[in-house]
CSV table of C-alpha atoms in Angstrom, one decimal:
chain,number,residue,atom,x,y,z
A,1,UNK,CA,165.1,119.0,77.9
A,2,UNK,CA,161.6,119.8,79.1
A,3,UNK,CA,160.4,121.7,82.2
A,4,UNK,CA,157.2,120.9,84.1
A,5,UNK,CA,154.1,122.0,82.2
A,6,UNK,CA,152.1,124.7,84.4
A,7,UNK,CA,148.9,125.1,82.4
A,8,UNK,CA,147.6,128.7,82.1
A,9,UNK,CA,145.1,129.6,84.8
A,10,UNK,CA,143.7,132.2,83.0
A,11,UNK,CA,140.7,132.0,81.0
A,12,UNK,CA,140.0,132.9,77.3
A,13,UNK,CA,138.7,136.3,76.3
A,14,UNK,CA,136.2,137.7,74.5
A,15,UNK,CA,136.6,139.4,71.6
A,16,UNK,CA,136.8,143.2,72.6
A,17,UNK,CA,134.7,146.2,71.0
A,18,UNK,CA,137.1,149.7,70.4
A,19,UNK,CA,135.7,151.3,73.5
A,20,UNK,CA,136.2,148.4,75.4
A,21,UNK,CA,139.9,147.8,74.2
A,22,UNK,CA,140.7,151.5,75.2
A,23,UNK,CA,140.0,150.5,78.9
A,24,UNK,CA,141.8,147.4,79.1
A,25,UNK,CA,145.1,149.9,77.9
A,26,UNK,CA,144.0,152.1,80.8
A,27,UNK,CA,143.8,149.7,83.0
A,28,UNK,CA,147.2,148.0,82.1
A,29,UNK,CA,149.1,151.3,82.1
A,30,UNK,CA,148.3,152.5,85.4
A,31,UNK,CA,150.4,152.6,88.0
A,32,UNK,CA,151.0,149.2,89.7
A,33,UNK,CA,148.9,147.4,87.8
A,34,UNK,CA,150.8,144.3,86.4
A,35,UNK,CA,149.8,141.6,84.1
A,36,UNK,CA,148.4,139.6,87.5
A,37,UNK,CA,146.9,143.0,89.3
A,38,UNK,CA,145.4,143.0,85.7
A,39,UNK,CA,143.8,139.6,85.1
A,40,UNK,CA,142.4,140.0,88.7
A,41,UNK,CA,141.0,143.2,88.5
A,42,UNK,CA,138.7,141.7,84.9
A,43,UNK,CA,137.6,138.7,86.9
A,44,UNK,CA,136.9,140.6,90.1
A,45,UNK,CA,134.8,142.9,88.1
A,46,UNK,CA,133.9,142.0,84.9
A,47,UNK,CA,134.7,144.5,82.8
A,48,UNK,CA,138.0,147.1,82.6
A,49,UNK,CA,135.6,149.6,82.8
A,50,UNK,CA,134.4,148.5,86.2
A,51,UNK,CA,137.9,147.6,87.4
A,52,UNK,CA,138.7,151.4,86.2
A,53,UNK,CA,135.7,152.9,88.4
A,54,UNK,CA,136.7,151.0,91.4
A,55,UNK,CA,141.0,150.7,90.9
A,56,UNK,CA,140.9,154.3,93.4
A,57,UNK,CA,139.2,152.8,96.1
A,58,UNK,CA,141.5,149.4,96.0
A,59,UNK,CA,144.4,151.6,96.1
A,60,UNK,CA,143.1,153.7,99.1
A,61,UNK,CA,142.7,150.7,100.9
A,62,UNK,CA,145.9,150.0,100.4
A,63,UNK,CA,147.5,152.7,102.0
A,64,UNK,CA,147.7,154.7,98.3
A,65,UNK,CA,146.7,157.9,98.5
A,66,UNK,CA,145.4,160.1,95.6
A,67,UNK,CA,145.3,157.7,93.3
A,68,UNK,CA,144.6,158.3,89.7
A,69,UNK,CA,144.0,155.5,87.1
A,70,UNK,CA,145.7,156.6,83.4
A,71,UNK,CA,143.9,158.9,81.9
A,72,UNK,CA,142.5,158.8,78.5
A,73,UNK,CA,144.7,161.4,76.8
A,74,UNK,CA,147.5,159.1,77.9
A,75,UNK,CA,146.1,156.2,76.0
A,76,UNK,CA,144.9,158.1,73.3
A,77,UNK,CA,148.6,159.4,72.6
A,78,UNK,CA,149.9,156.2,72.2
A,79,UNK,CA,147.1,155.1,70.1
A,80,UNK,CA,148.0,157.9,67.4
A,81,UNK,CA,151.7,157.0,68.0
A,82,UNK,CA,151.1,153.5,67.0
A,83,UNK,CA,149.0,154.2,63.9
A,84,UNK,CA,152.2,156.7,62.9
A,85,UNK,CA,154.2,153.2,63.7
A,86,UNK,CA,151.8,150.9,61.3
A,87,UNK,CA,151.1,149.4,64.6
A,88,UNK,CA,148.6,147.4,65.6
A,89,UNK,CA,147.4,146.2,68.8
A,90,UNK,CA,146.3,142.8,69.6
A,91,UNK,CA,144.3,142.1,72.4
A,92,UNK,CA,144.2,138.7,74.2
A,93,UNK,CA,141.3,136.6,73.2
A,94,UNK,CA,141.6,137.8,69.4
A,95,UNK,CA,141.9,135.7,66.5
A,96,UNK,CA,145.2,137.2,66.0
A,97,UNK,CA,146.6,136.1,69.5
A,98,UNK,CA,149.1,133.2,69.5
A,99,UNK,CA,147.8,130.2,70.8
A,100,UNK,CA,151.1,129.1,72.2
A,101,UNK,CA,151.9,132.1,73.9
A,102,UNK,CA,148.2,132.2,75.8
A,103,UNK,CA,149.1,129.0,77.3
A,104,UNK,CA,151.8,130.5,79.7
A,105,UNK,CA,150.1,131.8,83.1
A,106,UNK,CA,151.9,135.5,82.8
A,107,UNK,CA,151.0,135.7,78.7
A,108,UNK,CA,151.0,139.7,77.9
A,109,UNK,CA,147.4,140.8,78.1
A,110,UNK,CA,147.9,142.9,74.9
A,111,UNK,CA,150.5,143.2,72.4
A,112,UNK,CA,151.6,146.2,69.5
A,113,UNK,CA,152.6,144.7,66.6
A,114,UNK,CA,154.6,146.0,63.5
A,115,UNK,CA,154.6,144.3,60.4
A,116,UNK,CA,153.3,140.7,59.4
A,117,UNK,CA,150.8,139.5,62.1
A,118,UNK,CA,150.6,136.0,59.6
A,119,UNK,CA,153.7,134.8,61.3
A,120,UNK,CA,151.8,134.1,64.3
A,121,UNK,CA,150.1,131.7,63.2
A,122,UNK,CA,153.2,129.5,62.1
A,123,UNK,CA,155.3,127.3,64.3
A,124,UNK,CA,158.4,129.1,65.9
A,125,UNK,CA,161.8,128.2,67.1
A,126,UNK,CA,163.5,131.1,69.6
A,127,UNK,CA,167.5,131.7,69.0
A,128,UNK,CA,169.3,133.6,71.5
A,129,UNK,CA,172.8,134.2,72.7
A,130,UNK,CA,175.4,136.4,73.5
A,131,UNK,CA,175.7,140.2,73.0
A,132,UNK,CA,179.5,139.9,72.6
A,133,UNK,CA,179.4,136.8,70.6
A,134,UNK,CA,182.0,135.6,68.3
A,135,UNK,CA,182.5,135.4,64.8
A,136,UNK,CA,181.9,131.5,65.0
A,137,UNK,CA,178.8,132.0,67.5
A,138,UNK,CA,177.1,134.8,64.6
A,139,UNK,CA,178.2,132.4,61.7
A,140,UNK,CA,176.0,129.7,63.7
A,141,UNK,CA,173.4,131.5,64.3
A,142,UNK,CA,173.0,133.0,61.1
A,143,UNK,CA,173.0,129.5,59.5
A,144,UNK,CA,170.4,127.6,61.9
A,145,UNK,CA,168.2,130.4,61.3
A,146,UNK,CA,168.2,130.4,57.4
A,147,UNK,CA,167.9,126.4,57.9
A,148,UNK,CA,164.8,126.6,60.4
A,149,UNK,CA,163.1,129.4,57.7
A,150,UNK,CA,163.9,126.8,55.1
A,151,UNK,CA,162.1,124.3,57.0
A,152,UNK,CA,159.2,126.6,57.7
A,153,UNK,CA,159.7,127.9,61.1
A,154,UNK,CA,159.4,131.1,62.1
A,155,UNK,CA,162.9,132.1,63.9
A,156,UNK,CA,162.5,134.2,67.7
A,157,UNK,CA,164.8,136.7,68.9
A,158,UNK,CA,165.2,139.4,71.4
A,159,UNK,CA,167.1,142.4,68.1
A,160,UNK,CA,170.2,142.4,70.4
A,161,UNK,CA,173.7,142.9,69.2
A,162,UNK,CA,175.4,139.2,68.3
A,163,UNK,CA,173.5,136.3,68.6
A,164,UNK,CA,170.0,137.9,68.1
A,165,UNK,CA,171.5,140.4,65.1
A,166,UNK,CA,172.8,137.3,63.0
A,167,UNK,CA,169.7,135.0,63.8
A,168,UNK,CA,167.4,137.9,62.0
A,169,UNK,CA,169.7,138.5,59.4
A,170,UNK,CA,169.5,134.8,58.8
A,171,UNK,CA,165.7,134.3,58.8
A,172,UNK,CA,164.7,137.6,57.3
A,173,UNK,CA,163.7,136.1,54.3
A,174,UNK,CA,161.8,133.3,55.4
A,175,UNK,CA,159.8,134.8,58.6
A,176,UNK,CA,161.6,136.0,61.5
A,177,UNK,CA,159.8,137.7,64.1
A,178,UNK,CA,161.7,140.1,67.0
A,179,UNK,CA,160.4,140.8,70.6
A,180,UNK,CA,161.5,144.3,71.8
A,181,UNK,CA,162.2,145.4,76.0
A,182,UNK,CA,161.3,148.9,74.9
A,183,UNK,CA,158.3,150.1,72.5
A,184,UNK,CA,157.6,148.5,69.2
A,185,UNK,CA,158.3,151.5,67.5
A,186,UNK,CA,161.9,152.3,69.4
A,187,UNK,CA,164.8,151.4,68.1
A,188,UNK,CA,167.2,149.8,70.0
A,189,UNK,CA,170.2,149.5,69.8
A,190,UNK,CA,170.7,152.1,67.5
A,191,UNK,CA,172.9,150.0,65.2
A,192,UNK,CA,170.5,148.0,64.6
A,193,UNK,CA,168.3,150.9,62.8
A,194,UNK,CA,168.6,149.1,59.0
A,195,UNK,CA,167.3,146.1,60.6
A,196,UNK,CA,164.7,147.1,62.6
A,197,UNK,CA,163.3,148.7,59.2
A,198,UNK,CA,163.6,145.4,57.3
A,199,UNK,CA,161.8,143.0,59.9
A,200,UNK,CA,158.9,145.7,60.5
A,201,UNK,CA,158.7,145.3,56.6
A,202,UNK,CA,159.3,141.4,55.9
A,203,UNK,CA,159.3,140.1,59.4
A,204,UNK,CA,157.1,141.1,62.5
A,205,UNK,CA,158.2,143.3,65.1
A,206,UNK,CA,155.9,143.0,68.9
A,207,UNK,CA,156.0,144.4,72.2
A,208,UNK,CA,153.8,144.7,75.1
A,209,UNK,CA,155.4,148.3,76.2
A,210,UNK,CA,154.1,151.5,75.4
A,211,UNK,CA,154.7,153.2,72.1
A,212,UNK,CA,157.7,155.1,72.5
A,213,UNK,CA,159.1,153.6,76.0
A,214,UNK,CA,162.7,152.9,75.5
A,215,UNK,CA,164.0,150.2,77.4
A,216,UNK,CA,165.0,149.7,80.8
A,217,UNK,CA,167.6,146.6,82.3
A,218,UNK,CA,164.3,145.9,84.2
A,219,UNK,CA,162.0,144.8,80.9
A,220,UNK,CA,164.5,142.3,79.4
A,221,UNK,CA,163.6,139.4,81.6
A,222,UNK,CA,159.6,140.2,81.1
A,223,UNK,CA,160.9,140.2,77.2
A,224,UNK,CA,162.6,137.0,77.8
A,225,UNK,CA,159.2,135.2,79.1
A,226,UNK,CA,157.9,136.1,75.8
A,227,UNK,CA,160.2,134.7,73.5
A,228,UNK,CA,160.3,131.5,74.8
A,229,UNK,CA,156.6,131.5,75.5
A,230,UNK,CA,156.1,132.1,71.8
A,231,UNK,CA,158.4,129.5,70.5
A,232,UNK,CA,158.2,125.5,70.4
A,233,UNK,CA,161.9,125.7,71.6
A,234,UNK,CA,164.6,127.8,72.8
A,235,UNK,CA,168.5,126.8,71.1
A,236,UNK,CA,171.2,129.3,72.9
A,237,UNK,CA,173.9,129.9,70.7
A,238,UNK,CA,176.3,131.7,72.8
A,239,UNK,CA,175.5,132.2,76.8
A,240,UNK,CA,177.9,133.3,79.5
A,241,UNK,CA,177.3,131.6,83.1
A,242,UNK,CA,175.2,134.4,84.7
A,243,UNK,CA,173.6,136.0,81.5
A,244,UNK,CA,170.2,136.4,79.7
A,245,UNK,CA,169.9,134.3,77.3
A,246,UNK,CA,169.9,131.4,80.9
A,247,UNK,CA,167.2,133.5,82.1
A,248,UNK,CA,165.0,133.1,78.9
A,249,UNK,CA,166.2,129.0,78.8
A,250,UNK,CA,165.1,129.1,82.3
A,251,UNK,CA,161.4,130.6,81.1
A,252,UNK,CA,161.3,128.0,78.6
A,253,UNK,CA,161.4,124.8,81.1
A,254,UNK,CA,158.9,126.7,83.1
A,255,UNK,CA,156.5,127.1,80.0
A,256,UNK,CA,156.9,123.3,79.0
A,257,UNK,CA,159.5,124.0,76.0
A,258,UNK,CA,162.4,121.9,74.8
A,259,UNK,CA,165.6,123.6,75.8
A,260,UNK,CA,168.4,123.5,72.9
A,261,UNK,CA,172.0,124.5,73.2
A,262,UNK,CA,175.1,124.9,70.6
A,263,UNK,CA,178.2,123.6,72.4
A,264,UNK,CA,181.3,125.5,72.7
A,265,UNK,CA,185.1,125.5,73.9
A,266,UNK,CA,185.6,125.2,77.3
A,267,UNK,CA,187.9,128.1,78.0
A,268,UNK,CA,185.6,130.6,75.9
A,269,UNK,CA,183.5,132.2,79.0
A,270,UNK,CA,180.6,132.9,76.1
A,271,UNK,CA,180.6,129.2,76.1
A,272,UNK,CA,180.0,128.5,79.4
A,273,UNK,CA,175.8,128.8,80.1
A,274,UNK,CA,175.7,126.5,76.5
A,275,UNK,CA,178.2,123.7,78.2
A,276,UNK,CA,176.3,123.8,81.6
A,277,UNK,CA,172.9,123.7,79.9
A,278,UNK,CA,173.8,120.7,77.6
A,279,UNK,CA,175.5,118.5,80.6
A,280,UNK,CA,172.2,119.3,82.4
A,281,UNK,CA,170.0,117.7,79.4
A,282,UNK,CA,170.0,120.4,77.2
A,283,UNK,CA,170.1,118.8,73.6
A,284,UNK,CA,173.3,119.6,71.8
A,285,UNK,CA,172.8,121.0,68.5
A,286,UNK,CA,175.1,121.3,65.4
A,287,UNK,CA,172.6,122.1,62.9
A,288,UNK,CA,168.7,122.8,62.2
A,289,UNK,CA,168.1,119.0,62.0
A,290,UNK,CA,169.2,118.4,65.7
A,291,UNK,CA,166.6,120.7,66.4
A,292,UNK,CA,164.2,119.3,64.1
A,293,UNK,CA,164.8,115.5,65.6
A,294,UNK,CA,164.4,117.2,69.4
A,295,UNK,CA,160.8,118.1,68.7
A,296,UNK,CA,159.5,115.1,66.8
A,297,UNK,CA,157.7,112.9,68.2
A,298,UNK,CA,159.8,109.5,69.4
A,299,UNK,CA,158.2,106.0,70.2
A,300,UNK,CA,159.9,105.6,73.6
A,301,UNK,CA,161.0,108.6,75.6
A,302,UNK,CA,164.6,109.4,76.4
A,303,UNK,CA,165.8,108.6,80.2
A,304,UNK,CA,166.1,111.9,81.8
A,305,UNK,CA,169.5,112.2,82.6
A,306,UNK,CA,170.5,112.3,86.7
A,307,UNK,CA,170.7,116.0,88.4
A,308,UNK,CA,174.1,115.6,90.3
A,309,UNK,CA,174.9,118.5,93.1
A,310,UNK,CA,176.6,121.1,91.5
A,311,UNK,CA,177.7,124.5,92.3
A,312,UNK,CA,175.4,126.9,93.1
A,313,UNK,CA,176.0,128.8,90.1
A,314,UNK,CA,175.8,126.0,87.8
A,315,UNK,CA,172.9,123.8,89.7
A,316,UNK,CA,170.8,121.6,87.0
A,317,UNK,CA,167.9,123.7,85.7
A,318,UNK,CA,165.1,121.2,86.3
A,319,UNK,CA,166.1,121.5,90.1
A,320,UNK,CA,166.5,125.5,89.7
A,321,UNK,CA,162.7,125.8,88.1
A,322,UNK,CA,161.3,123.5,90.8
A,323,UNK,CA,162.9,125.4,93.3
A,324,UNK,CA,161.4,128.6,91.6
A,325,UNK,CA,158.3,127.2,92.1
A,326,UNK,CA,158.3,126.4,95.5
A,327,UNK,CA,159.6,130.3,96.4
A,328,UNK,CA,156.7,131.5,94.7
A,329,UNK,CA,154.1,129.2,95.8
A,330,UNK,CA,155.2,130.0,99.5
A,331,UNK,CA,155.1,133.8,99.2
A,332,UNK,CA,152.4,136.5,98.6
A,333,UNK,CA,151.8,140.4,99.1
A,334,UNK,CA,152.3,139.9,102.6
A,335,UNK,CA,156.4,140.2,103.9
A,336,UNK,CA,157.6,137.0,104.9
A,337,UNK,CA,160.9,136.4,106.6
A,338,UNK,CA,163.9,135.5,104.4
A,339,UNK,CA,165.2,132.8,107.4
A,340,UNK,CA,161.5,132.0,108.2
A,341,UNK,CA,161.4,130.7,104.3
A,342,UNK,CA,164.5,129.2,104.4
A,343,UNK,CA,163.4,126.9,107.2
A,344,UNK,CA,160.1,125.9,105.5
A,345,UNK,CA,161.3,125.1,102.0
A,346,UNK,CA,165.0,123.9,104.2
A,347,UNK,CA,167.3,123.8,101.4
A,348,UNK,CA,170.5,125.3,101.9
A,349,UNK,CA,171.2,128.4,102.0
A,350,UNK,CA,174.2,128.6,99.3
A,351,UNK,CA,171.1,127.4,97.1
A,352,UNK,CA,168.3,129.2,98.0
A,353,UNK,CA,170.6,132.6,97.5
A,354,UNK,CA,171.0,132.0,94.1
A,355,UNK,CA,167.2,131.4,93.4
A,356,UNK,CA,166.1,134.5,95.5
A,357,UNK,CA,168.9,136.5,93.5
A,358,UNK,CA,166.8,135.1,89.9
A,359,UNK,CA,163.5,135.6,91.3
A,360,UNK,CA,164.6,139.1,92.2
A,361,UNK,CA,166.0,140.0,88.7
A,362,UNK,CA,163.5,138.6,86.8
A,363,UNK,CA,160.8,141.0,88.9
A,364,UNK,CA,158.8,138.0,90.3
A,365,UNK,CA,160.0,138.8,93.8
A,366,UNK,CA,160.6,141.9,96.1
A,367,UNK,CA,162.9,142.1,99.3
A,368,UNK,CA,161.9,144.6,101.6
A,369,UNK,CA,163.7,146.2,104.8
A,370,UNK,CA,164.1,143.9,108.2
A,371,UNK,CA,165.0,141.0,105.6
A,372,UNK,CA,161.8,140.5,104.2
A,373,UNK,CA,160.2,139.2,101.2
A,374,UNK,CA,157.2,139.5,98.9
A,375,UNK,CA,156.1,138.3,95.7
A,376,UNK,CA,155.2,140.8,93.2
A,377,UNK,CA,151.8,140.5,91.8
């Protein structure tokens, strides 16, 4: 199960000099400057140097007082933390850079990376799940991972408890590669310690955080964009309804990928997101060859299978990502009314609730007193 392909609008970078690659971390780690703000501010002005000289005045006009870009000492700290780390930074537009990940429109300017940057460069499969997962969800896991590495994939995973723990453990050996919320050089969660040793020494550890930022419930869904975004696929192991693991499936049919899902028993609630994505198209998997056959190429394509109303909480996710895109094509810095949207976009309002509540938690959108809404650029 595919999404709609949104090719990336943003356009390829030159390679950076040292100087120049200082600035662009300035630039990204001052305040309210997002990955958007970001890629505006180079095209607007050419260089982050230029978008550092004139960020002041942009903010003054917006009503931001005393405002100071990040100053170099900042930067420069978390330069000498990541060479402590072994980390290194790659910029967008490097050699280094994953292709498939530059392809999504919101692709992570620059990443720290820990450990083998080679990885890259191979094709990836992303396995997610459940932090509370069962003993038959980390068995499964574990086991498509060591088959995918055996079939030379690269497995992605978030370094969670459950479903992310085993599918490391599994693909340790043959290239596993783990996206952190916090800083590449934080553990988290602290149980994970041993194994966040071993990948930064076999595997690849990357993050787009600061150096030493521990995580936040607000950097998981940015994290989420980027495992999917790096992978050919997404396979959830073990989801509950309203979880993660739907968020990062949800990324995936955004960014074009096939969406995968291991089935499960209908009274286990960790079950639950895996049921509802396979009767929406996900393709059930029962081991690494179902996952193989779903992204080979087939003579004739499959019939998409019919989106039928559903609840609001389990509506198809073709539907759910077109609706996505219609909020966020429709709003912009400027408040508009919750009601006024409704009536433009008129779907009802037992769906549009559900999307707004998404939008909202993945950090795309921002409500506002009076019932207004903004996106967040």
């Amino acid at each position: 199960m595919t999404g709609t392909h949104t090719s990336s609008t943003h356009p390829p970078l030159l390679p950076t000099t040292e100087e120049d690659t200082v600035n662009r971390l300035r630039l990204l780690r001052s305040r309210r400057v997002g990955v958007a703000t970001y890629r505006r501010l180079l095209a607007e002005h050419g260089s982050a140097a230029n978008a550092l000289k004139i960020l002041p005045e942009i903010a003054k006009s917006a009503g931001v007082q005393d405002y100071q870009v990040c100053p170099p000492g900042v930067v420069q700290a978390e330069m000498k933390a990541a060479r402590a780390a072994g980390a290194q930074l790659i910029v967008e537009g490097d050699a280094h850079y994953p292709r498939a990940l530059s392809d999504i429109p919101d692709a992570p300017p620059l990443l720290w990376a820990i450990g083998n940057i080679a990885l890259l460069h191979r094709p990836m499969i992303a396995l997610v799940g459940a932090r509370n997962a069962s003993s038959l969800g980390t068995r499964m896991a574990k086991r498509l991972a060591e088959e995918l590495t055996k079939e030379g994939f690269v497995v992605v995973s978030g370094l969670a408890r459950g479903i992310d723990t085993a599918a490391h453990h599994g693909s340790l050996a043959g290239g596993t590669i783990a996206v952190q919320a916090g800083g590449a050089d934080v553990i988290y969660p602290a149980e994970n310690a041993q194994l966040t040793h071993d990948i930064g020494k076999n595997g690849l550890r990357l993050s787009e955080m600061p150096m030493g930022l521990q995580p936040q419930a607000r950097h998981f869904p940015a994290r989420n964009r980027i495992i999917s975004g790096l992978s050919q696929a997404v396979v959830v192991v073990e989801a509950a309804a309203k979880s993660g693991s739907l968020i990062t499936a949800r990324n995936a049919l955004d960014q074009a990928r096939e969406v995968l899902a291991v089935p499960g028993h209908p009274f286990d609630a960790r079950a639950s997101g895996c049921n509802m994505l396979i009767r929406d198209g996900a393709t059930l998997v029962r081991n690494a060859a179902d996952v193989i056959d779903a992204l080979a190429p087939v003579a004739m394509p499959e019939p998409e299978l019919p989106l039928i109303p559903a609840e609001p909480d389990a509506r198809p996710l073709r539907a759910t990502a077109a609706l996505h895109d219609e909020i966020l094509s429709r709003l912009g810095p400027a408040p508009v009314a919750e009601d006024q949207l409704l009536r433009d976009i008129a779907v009802p309002a037992t769906i549009m609730a559900p999307a707004l509540v998404d939008l909202e938690l993945e950090g795309k959108i921002a409500r506002q007193a009076g019932g207004l809404l903004s996106r967040v650029v």
